[in-house]
Short mmCIF file of C-alpha atoms in Angstrom, two decimals:
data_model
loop_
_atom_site.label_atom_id
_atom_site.label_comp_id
_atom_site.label_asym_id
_atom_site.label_seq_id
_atom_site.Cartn_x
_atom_site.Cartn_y
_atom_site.Cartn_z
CA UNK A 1 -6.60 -8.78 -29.75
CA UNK A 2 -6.75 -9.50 -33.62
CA UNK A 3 -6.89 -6.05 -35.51
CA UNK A 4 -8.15 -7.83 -38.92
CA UNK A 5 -9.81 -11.41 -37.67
CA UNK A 6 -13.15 -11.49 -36.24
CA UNK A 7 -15.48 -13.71 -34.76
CA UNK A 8 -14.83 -16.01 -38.23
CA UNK A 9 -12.32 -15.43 -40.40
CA UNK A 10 -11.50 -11.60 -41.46
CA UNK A 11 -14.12 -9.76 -43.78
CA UNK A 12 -14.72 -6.69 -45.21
CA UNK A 13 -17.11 -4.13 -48.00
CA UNK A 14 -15.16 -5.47 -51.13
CA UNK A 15 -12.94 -2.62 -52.59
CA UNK A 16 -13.43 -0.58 -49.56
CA UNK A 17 -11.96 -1.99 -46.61
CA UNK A 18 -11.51 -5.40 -48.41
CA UNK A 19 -9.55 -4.36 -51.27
CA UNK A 20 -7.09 -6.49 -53.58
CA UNK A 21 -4.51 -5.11 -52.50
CA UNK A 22 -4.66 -6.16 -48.97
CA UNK A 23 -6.22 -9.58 -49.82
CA UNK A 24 -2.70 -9.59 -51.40
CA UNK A 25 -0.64 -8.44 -48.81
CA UNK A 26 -2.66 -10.47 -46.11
CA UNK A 27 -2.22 -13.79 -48.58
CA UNK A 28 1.46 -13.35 -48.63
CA UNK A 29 1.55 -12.91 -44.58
CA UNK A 30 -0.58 -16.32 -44.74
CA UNK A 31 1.38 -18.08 -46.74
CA UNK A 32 4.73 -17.20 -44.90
CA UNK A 33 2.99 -18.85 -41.84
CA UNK A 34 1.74 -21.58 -43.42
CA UNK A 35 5.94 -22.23 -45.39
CA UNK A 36 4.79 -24.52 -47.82
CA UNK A 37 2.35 -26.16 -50.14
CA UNK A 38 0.61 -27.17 -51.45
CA UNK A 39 -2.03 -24.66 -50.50
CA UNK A 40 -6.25 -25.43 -51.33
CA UNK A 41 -8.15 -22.89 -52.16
CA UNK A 42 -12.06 -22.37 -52.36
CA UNK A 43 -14.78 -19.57 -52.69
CA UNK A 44 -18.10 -18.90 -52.37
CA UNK A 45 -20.62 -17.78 -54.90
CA UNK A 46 -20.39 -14.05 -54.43
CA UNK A 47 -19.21 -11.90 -57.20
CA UNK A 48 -15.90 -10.32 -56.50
CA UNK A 49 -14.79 -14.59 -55.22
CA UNK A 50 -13.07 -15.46 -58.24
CA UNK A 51 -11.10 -12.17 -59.04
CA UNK A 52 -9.52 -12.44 -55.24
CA UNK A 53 -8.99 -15.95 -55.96
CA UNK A 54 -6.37 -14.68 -58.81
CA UNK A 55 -5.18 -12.61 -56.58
CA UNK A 56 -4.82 -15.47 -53.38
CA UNK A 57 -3.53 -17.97 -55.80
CA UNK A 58 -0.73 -15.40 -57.56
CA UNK A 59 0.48 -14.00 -54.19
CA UNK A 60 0.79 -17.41 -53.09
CA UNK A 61 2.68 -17.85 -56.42
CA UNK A 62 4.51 -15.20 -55.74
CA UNK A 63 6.46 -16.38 -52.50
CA UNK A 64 7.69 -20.20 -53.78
CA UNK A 65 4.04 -21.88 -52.59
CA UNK A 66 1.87 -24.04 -55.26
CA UNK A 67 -1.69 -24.09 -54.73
CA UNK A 68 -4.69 -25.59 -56.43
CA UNK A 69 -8.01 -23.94 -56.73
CA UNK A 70 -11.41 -26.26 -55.67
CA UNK A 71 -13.65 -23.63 -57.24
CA UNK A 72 -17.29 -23.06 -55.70
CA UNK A 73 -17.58 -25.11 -52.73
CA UNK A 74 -19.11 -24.71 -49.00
CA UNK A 75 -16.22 -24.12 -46.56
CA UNK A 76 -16.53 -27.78 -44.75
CA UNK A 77 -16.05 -28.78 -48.24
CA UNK A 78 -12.91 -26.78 -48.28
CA UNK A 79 -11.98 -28.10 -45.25
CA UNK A 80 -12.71 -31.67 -45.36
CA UNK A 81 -10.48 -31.52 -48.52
CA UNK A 82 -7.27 -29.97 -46.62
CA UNK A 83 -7.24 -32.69 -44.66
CA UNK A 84 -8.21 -35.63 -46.55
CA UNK A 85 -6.17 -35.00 -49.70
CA UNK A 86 -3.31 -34.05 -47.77
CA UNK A 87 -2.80 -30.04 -48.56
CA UNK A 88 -0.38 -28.01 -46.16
CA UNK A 89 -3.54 -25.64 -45.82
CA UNK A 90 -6.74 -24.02 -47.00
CA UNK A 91 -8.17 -20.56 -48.00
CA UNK A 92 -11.48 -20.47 -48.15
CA UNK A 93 -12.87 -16.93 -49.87
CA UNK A 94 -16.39 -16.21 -47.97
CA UNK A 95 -18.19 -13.51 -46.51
CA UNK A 96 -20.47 -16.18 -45.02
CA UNK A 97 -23.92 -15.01 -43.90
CA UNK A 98 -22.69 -11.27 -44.29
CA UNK A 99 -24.86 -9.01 -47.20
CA UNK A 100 -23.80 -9.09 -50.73
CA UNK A 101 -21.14 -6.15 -50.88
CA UNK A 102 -18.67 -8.49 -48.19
CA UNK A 103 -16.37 -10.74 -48.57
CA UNK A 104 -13.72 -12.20 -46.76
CA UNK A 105 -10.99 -15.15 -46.33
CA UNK A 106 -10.51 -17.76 -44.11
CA UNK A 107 -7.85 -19.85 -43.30
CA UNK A 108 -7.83 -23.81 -42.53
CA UNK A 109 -4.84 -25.22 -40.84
CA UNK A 110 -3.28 -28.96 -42.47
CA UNK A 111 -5.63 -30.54 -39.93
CA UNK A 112 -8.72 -29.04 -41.80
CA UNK A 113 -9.68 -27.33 -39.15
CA UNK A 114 -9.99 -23.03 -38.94
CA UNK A 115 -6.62 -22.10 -37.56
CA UNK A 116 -6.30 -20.92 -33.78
CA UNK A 117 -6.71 -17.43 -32.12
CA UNK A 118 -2.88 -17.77 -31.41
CA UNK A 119 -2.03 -18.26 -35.34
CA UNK A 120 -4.39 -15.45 -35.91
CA UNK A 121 -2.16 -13.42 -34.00
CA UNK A 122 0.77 -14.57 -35.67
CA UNK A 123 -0.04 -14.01 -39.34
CA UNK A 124 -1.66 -10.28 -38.18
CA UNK A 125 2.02 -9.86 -36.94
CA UNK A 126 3.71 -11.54 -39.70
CA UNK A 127 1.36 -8.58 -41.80
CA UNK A 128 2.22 -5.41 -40.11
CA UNK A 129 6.01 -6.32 -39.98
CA UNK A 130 6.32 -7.07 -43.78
CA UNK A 131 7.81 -9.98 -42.82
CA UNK A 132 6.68 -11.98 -45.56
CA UNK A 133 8.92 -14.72 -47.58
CA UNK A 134 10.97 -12.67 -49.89
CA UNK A 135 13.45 -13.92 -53.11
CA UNK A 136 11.74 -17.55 -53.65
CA UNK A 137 14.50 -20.29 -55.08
CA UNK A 138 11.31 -20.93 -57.58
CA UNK A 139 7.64 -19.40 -58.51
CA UNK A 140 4.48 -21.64 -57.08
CA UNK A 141 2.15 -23.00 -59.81
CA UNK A 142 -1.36 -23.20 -59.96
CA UNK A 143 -3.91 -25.96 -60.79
CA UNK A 144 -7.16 -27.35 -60.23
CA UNK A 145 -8.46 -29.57 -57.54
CA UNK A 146 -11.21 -31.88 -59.32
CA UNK A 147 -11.92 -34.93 -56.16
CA UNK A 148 -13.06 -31.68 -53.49
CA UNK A 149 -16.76 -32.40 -53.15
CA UNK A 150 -16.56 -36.11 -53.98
CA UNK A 151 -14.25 -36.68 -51.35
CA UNK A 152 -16.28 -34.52 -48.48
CA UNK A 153 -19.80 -36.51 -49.85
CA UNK A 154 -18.13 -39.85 -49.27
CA UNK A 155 -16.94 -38.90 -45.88
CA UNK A 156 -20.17 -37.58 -44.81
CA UNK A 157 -21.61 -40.69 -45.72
CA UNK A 158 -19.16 -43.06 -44.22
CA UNK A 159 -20.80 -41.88 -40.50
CA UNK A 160 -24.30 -42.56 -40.93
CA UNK A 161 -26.72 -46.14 -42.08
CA UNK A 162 -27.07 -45.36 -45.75
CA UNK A 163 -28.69 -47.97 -46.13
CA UNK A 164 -31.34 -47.60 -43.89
CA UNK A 165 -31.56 -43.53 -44.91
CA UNK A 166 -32.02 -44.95 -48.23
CA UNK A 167 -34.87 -47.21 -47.35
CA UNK A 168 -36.74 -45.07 -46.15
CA UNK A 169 -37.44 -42.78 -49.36
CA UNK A 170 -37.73 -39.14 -47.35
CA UNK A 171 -38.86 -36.72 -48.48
CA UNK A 172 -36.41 -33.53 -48.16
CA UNK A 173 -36.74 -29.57 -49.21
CA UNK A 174 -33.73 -27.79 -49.18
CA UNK A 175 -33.42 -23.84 -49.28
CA UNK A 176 -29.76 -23.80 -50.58
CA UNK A 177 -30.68 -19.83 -49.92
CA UNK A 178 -28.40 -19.46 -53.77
CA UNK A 179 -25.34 -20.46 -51.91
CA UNK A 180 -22.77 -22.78 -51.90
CA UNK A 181 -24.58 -25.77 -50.19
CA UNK A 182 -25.90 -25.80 -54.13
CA UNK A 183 -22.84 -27.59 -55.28
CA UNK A 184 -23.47 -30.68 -52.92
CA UNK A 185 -26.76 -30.94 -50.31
CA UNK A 186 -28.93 -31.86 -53.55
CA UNK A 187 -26.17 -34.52 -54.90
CA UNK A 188 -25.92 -35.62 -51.08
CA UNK A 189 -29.57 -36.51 -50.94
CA UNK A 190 -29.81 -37.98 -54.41
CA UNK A 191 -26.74 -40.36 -53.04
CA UNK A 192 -29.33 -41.17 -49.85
CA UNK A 193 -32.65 -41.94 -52.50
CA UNK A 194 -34.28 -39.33 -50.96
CA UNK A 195 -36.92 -37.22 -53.30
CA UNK A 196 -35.40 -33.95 -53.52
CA UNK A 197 -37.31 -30.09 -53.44
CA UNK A 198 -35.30 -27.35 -53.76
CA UNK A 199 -35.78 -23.81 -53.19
CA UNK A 200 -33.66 -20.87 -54.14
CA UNK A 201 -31.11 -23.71 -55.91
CA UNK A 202 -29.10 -20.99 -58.47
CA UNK A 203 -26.27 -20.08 -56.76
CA UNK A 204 -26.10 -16.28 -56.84
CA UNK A 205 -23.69 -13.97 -54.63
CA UNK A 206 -26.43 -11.41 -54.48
CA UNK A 207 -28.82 -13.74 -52.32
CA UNK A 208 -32.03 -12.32 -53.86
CA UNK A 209 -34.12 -15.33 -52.57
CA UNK A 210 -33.68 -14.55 -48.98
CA UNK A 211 -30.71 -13.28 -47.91
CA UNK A 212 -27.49 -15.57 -46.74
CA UNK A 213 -28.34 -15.94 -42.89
CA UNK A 214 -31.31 -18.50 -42.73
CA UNK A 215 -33.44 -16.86 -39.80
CA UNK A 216 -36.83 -17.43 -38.36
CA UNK A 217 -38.42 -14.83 -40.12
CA UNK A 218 -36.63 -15.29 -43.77
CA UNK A 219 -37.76 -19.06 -44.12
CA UNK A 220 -41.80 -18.93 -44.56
CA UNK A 221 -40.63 -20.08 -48.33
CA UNK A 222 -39.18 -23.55 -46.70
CA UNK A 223 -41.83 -23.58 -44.62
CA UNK A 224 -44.37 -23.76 -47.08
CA UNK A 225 -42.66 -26.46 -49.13
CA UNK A 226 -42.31 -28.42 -46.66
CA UNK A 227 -46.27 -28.45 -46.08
CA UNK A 228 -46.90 -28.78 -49.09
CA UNK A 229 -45.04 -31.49 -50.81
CA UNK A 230 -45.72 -33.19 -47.35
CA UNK A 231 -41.57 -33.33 -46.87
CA UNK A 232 -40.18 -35.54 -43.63
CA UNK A 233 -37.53 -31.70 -43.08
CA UNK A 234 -36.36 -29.13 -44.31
CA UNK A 235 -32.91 -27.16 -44.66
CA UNK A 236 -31.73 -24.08 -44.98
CA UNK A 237 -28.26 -23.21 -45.69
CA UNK A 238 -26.19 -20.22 -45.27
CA UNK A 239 -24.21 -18.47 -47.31
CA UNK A 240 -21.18 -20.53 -47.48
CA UNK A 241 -22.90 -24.27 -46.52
CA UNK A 242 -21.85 -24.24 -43.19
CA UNK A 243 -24.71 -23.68 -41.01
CA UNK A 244 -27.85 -25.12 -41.20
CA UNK A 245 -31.45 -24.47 -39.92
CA UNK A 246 -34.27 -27.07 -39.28
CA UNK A 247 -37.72 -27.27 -40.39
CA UNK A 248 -40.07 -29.98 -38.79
CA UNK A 249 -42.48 -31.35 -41.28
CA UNK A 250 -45.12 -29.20 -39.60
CA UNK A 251 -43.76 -26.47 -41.07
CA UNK A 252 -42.08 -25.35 -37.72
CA UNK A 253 -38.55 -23.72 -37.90
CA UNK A 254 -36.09 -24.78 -34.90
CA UNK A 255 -33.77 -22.73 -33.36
CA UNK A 256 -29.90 -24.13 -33.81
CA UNK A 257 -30.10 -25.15 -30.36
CA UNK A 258 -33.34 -27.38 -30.54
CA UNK A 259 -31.79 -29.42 -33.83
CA UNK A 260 -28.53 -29.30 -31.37
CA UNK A 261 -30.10 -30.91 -28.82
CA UNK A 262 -31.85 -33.49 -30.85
CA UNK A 263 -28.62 -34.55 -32.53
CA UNK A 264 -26.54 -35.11 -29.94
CA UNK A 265 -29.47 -37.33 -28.18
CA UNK A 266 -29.34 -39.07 -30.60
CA UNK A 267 -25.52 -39.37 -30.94
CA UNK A 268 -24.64 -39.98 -27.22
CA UNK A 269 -27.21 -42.73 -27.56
CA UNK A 270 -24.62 -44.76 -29.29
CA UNK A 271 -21.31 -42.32 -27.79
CA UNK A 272 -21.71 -42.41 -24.20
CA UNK A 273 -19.26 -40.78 -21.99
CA UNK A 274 -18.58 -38.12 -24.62
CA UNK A 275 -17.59 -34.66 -24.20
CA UNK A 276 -20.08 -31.85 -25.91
CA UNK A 277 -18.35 -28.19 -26.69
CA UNK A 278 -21.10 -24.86 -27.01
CA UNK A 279 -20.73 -21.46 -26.29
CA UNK A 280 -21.77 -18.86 -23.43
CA UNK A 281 -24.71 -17.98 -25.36
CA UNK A 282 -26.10 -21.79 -25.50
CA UNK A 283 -29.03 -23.07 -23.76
CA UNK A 284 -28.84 -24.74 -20.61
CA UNK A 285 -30.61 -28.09 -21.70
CA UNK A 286 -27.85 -29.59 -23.25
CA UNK A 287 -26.12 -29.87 -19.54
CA UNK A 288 -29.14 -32.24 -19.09
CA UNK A 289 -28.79 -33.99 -22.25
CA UNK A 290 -25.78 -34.78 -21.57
CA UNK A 291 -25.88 -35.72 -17.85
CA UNK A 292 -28.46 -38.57 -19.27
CA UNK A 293 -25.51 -39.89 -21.23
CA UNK A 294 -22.29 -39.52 -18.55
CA UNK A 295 -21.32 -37.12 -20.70
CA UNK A 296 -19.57 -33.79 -20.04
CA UNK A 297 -20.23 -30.23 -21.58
CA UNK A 298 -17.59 -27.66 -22.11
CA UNK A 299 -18.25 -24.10 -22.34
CA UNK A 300 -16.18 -21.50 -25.02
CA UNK A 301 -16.74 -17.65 -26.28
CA UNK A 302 -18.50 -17.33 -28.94
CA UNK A 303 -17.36 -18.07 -32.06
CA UNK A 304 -16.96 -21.49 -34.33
CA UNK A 305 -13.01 -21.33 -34.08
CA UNK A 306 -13.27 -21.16 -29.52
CA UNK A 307 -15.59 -24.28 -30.13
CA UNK A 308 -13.64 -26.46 -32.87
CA UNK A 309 -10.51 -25.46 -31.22
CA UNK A 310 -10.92 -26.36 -28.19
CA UNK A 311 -12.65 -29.97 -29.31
CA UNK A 312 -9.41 -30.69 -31.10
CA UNK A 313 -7.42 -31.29 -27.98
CA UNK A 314 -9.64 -32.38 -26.20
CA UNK A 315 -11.01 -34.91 -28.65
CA UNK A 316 -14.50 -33.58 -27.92
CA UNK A 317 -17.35 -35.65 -29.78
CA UNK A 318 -20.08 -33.05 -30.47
CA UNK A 319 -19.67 -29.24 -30.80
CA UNK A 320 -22.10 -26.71 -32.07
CA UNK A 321 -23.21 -22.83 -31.57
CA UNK A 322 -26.98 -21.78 -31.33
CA UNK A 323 -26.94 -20.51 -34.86
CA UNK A 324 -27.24 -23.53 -36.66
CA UNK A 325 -23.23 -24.21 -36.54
CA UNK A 326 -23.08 -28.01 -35.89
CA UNK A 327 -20.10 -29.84 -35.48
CA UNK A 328 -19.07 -33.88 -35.43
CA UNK A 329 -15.83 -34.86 -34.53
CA UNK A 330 -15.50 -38.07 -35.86
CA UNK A 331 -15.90 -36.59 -39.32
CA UNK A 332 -14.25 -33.01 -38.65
CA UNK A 333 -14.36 -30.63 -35.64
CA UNK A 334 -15.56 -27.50 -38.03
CA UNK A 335 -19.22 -25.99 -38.59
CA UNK A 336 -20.39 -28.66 -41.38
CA UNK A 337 -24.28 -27.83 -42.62
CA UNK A 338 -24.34 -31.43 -44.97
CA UNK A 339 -22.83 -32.99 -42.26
CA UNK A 340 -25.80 -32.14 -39.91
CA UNK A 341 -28.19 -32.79 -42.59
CA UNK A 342 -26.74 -36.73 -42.57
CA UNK A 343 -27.60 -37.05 -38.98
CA UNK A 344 -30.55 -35.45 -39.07
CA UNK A 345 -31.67 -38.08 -41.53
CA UNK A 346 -29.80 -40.73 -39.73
CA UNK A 347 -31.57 -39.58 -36.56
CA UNK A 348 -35.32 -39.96 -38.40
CA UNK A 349 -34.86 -43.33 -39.72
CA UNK A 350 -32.88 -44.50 -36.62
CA UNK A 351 -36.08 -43.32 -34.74
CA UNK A 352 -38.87 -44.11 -37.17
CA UNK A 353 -40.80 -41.10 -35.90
CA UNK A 354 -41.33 -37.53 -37.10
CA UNK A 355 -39.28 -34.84 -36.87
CA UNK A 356 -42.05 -32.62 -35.25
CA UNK A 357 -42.74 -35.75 -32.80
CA UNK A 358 -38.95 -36.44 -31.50
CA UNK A 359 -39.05 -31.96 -31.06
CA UNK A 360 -41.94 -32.88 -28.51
CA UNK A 361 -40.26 -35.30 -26.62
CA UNK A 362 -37.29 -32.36 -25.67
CA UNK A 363 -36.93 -30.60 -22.25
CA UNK A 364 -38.88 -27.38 -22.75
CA UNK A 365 -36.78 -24.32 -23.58
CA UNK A 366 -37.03 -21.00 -23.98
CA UNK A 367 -33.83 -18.68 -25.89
CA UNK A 368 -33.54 -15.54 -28.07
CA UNK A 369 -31.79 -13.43 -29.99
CA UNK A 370 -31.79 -9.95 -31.07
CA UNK A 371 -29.37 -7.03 -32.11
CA UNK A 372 -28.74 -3.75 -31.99
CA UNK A 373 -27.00 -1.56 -33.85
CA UNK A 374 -23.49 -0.02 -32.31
CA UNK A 375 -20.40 1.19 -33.60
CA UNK A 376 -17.43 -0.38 -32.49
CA UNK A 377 -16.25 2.70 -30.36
CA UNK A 378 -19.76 2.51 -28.28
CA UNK A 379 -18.64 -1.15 -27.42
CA UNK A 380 -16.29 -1.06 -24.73
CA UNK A 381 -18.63 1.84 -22.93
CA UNK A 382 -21.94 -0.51 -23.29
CA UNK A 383 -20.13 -3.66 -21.58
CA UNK A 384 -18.61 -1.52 -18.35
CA UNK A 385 -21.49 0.10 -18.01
CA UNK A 386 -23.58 -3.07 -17.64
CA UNK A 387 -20.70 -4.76 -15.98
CA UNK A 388 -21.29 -1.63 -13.55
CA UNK A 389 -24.47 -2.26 -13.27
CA UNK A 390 -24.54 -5.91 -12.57
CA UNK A 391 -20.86 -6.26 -11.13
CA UNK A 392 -20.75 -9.92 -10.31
CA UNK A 393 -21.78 -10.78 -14.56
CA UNK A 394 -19.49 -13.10 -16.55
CA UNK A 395 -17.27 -10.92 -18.73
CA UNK A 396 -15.48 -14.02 -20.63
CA UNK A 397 -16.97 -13.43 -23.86
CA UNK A 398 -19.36 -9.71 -23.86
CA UNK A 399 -20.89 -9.78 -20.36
CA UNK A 400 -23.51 -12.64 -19.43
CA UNK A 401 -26.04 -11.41 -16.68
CA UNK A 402 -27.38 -14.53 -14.81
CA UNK A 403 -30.10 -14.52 -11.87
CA UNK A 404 -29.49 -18.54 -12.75
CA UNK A 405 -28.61 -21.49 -15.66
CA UNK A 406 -32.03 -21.07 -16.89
CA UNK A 407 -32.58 -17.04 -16.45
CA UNK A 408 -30.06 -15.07 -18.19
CA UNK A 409 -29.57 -12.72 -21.33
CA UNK A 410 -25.94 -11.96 -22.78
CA UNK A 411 -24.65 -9.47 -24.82
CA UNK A 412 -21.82 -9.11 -26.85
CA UNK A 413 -20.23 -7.29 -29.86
CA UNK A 414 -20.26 -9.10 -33.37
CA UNK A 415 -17.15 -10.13 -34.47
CA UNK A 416 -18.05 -9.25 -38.70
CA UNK A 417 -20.65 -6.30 -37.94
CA UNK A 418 -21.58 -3.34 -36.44
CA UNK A 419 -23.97 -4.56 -33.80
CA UNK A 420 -24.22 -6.03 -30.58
CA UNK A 421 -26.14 -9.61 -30.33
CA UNK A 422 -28.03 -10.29 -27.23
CA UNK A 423 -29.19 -13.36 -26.25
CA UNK A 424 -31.24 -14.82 -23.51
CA UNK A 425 -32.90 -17.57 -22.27
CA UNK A 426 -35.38 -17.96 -19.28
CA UNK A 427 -37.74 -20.80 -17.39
CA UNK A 428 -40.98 -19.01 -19.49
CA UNK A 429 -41.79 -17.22 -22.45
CA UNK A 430 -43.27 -15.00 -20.62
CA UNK A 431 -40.23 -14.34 -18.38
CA UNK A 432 -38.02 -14.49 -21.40
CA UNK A 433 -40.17 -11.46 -23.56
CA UNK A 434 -39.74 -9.20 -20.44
CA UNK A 435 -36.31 -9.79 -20.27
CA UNK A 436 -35.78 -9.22 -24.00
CA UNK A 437 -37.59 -5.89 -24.27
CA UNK A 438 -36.32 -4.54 -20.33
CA UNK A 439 -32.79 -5.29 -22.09
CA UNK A 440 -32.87 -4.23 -25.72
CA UNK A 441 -34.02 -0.98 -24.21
CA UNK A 442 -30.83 -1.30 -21.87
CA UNK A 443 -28.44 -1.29 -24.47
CA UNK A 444 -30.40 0.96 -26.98
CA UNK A 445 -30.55 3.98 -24.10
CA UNK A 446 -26.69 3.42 -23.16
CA UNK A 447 -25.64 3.67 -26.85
CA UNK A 448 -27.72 6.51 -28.29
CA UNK A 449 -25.81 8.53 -24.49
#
């Protein structure tokens, strides 16, 4: 297992466990894997971003490799541009949803796509050894990358109607939740004619509107907006633009795996026989979408870089994760939060109804979340203790305990913070609050042992 990378990328408490001088070291081991440039690099809004950039773009300097630096941008952004302007590679600088005193880096292979667990393995390897390029023939150079975010706004909008978006005049609220989505979403949905509200539009790396995860109970701003400037949706962004939450224009927010299964409806309308990649901890109604459309649905672990690896060779149409992390092929197989808002709009004016109506039409469902606090050396005795308990459990990914597809909660160690997650999903609400609070007392009593 990867020492440094977690669930997404590797991140850290900025000058305590994240500290320049191993964003240095760990830039040089990154660079030796990726051999050449030229290397593009990105950040986020938070405050300590553009003093590791220095440091990411000298190291890289430092070992024969030019880069260029994009600036603020959301990480699709970032990655869209590795790909389409040709780059050797990406660094993206985020802490994503994580608080305010994190950051982190990311890498994005040539193909613009987060680089495998393999590669993961390779650079940690590449780290501990030292075995970094040494004695360059010649010192990298710096610049500036200008054509980033026009460049990932034009692709977006090469895979939806425009046209008929833009004739239909919706009306759109976006919590940019002072992230990087800030630099784009609006500019996206001036592009589409749509009247534009924003909320929390500065970006800020201290988050003081509410926080960089969008959640249920953090969006009642959005919410509100949306009722009152009578909006068609509404969109919250994380921290670094690639996930996205839904509001209907009832003021209801949906769960990632509602929008999830409303978009790819709608896109295996027009793609049948497709293949669809989720995780473990997805609901079990998109095995029914997808049945509708001869399609096929591939299960990964957890985690955006199991799903958009594992739709790269298999050419997989559709991925996404039940936090909001949607994911279109055609355009690029990574988390993409302006992506999803295109065919979210694309869906509405394909449809001509309302968001809140086509949310009616779905399968009924019924899935959670929660966590718990747990430090990491509590993990391993919380999992085979449960795994004890219910012996015949999936342990791919955390241990999923199933009486059936539709009954089931799973629970698993976060990959950027001291907790465990735990999921579920049941055939009731009823039957899926029981099963939440007989569980979260579960894990609570075996870690406080």
């Amino acid at each position: 297992m990867a020492k440094f990378f977690g669930t997404n990328g590797i991140r850290g408490v900025f000058s305590e466990d994240f500290t320049l001088e191993f964003v240095h070291d760990m830039t040089l081991a990154i660079g030796t894997y990726f051999e050449r440039g030229p290397i593009l690099i990105g950040y986020d809004g938070r405050e300590s971003s553009p003093i590791i950039c220095k440091v990411v773009s000298s190291a890289l300097n430092s070992i024969g490799i030019d880069c260029n630096v994009a600036g603020i941008v959301p990480t699709p952004c970032l990655e869209f541009g590795v790909k389409s302007l040709g780059y050797s590679g990406g660094i993206m600088i985020t802490a994503s949803h994580n608080p305010p005193q994190y950051n982190g880096i990311k890498p994005a292979a040539k193909d613009g796509v987060e680089i495998s667990r393999d590669d993961e393995l390779i650079i940690e390897d590449i780290y501990f050894k030292k075995n970094w390029i040494t004695n360059p023939s010649k010192w990298g150079t710096t610049g500036t990358e200008e054509r980033t975010i026009e460049t990932y706004l034009n692709g977006i909008l090469s895979h939806i109607d425009s046209s008929l978006i833009e004739s239909k005049k919706f009306r759109v609220v976006l919590d940019l939740g002072n992230g990087a989505q800030a630099v784009s979403a609006p500019d996206f949905c001036k592009k589409l004619q749509c009247e534009t509200f924003l909320v929390n539009q500065s970006i800020d790396g201290n988050f003081p509107g509410r926080g960089s995860e969008p959640t249920p109970q953090n969006l009642s701003t959005l919410s509100q907006t949306v009722l009152e400037k009578k909006a068609d949706v509404g969109i919250a962004f994380d921290g670094d633009g690639d996930r996205s939450i839904f509001c209907d224009d009832k003021g209801n927010i949906l769960t990632g795996d509602k929008s999830a299964l409303l978009l790819t409806q709608h896109i295996l309308k027009k793609n049948p026989n497709s293949l669809v990649v989720t995780c473990l901890n997805s609901g079990s109604n998109i095995e029914n979408i997808s049945e509708k459309f001869n399609s096929k649905v591939l299960r990964t672990k957890v985690g955006s870089v199991e799903v958009s690896r594992k739709m790269v060779p298999t050419n997989a149409l559709i991925g996404f994760e039940e936090n909001g992390g949607f994911m279109y092929g055609k355009h690029n197989q990574v988390r993409d939060g302006c992506m999803t808002l295109g065919l979210m709009l694309d869906l509405l004016a394909t449809s001509g109804k309302s968001l809140s109506d086509e949310i009616s039409l779905l399968p009924p469902s019924f899935t959670t979340k929660d966590k718990v606090s747990c430090p990491s050396e509590k993990v391993d005795e919380l999992i085979s203790s449960l795994k004890g308990e219910f012996p015949n459990s999936d342990i791919t990914d955390g241990i999923k305990i199933s009486d059936d597809p539709k009954n089931w909660v799973m629970i698993r160690p976060s990959g950027t913070e001291p907790i465990v997650r735990v999921y579920a999903e049941a055939e009731s609400q009823e039957k899926l609050d029981s099963l939440m609070t007989e569980y979260l007392e579960k894990v609570k009593t075996i870690i406080s042992r």
